[in-house]
Short mmCIF file of C-alpha atoms in Angstrom, two decimals:
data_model
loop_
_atom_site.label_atom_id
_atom_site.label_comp_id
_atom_site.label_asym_id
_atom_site.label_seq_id
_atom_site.Cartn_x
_atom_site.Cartn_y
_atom_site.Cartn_z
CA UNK A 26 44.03 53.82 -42.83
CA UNK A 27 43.64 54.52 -38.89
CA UNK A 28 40.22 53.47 -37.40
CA UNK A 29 39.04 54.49 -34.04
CA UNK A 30 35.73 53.72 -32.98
CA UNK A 31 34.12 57.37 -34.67
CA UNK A 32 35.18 56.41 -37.46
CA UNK A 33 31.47 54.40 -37.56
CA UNK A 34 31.30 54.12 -41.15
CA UNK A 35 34.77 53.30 -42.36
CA UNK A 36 34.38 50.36 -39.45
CA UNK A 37 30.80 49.60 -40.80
CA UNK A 38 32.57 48.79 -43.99
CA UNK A 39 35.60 47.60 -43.01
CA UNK A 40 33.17 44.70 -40.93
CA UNK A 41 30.82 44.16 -44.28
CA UNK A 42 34.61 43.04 -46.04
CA UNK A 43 36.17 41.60 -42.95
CA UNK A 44 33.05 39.38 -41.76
CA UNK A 45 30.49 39.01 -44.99
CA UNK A 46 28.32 36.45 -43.63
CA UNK A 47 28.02 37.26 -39.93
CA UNK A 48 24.52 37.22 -38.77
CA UNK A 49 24.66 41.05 -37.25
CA UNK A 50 21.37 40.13 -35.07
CA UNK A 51 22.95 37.65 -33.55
CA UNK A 52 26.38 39.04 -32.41
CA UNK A 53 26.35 40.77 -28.83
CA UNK A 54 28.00 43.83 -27.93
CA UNK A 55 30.88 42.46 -26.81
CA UNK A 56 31.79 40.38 -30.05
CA UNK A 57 31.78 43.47 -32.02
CA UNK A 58 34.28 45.16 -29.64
CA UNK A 59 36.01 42.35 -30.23
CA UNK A 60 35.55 42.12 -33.94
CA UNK A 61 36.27 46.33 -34.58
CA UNK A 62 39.06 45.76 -32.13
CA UNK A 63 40.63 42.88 -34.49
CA UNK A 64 39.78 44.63 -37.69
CA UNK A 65 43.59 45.82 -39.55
CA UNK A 66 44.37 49.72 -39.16
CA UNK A 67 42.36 49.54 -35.51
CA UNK A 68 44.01 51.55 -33.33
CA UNK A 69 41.86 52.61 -31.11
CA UNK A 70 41.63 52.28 -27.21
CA UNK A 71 40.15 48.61 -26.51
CA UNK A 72 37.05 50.07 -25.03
CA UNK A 73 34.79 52.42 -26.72
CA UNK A 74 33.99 55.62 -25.07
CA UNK A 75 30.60 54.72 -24.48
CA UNK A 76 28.17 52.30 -25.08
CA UNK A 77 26.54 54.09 -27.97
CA UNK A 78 29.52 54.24 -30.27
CA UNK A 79 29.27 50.01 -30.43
CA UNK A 80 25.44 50.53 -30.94
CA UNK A 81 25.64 52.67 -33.70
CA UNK A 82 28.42 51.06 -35.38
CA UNK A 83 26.25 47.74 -35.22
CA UNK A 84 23.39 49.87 -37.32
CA UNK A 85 25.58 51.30 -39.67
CA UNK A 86 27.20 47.98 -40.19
CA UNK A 87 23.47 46.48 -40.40
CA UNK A 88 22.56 50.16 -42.81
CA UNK A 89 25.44 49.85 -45.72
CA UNK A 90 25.17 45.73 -45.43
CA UNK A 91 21.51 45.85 -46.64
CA UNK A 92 22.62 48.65 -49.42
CA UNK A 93 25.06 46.18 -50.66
CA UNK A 94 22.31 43.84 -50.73
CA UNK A 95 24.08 41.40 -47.36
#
């Protein structure tokens, strides 16, 4: 599957399976570019359109990880 970054919960899930026990309050902005950028089937541009899309692709990420009990 393609991902590009509004695809916020497909990458929200794809980052629960790709990194299970990062600590999602500790990671900075510019890890998770780097982390949605690395996931497999990104192919997005490197940089988000804005700011927001990284912000609410950390809180879905936080969302489905605390549904799944992570």
């Amino acid at each position: 599957m393609q991902l590009s970054w509004s695809d916020r919960d497909s990458i929200a899930t794809a980052l629960i399976q790709t990194y299970p026990d990062t600590d999602r309050l500790a990671i900075t902005l510019d890890d998770l570019k780097r982390m949605v950028c690395g996931l497999p089937g990104f192919s997005g541009p490197p940089e988000p359109p804005r700011k927001a899309h990284l912000e609410s692709i950390l809180w879905t990420w936080m969302r489905l990880a605390g549904q799944d009990g992570g």
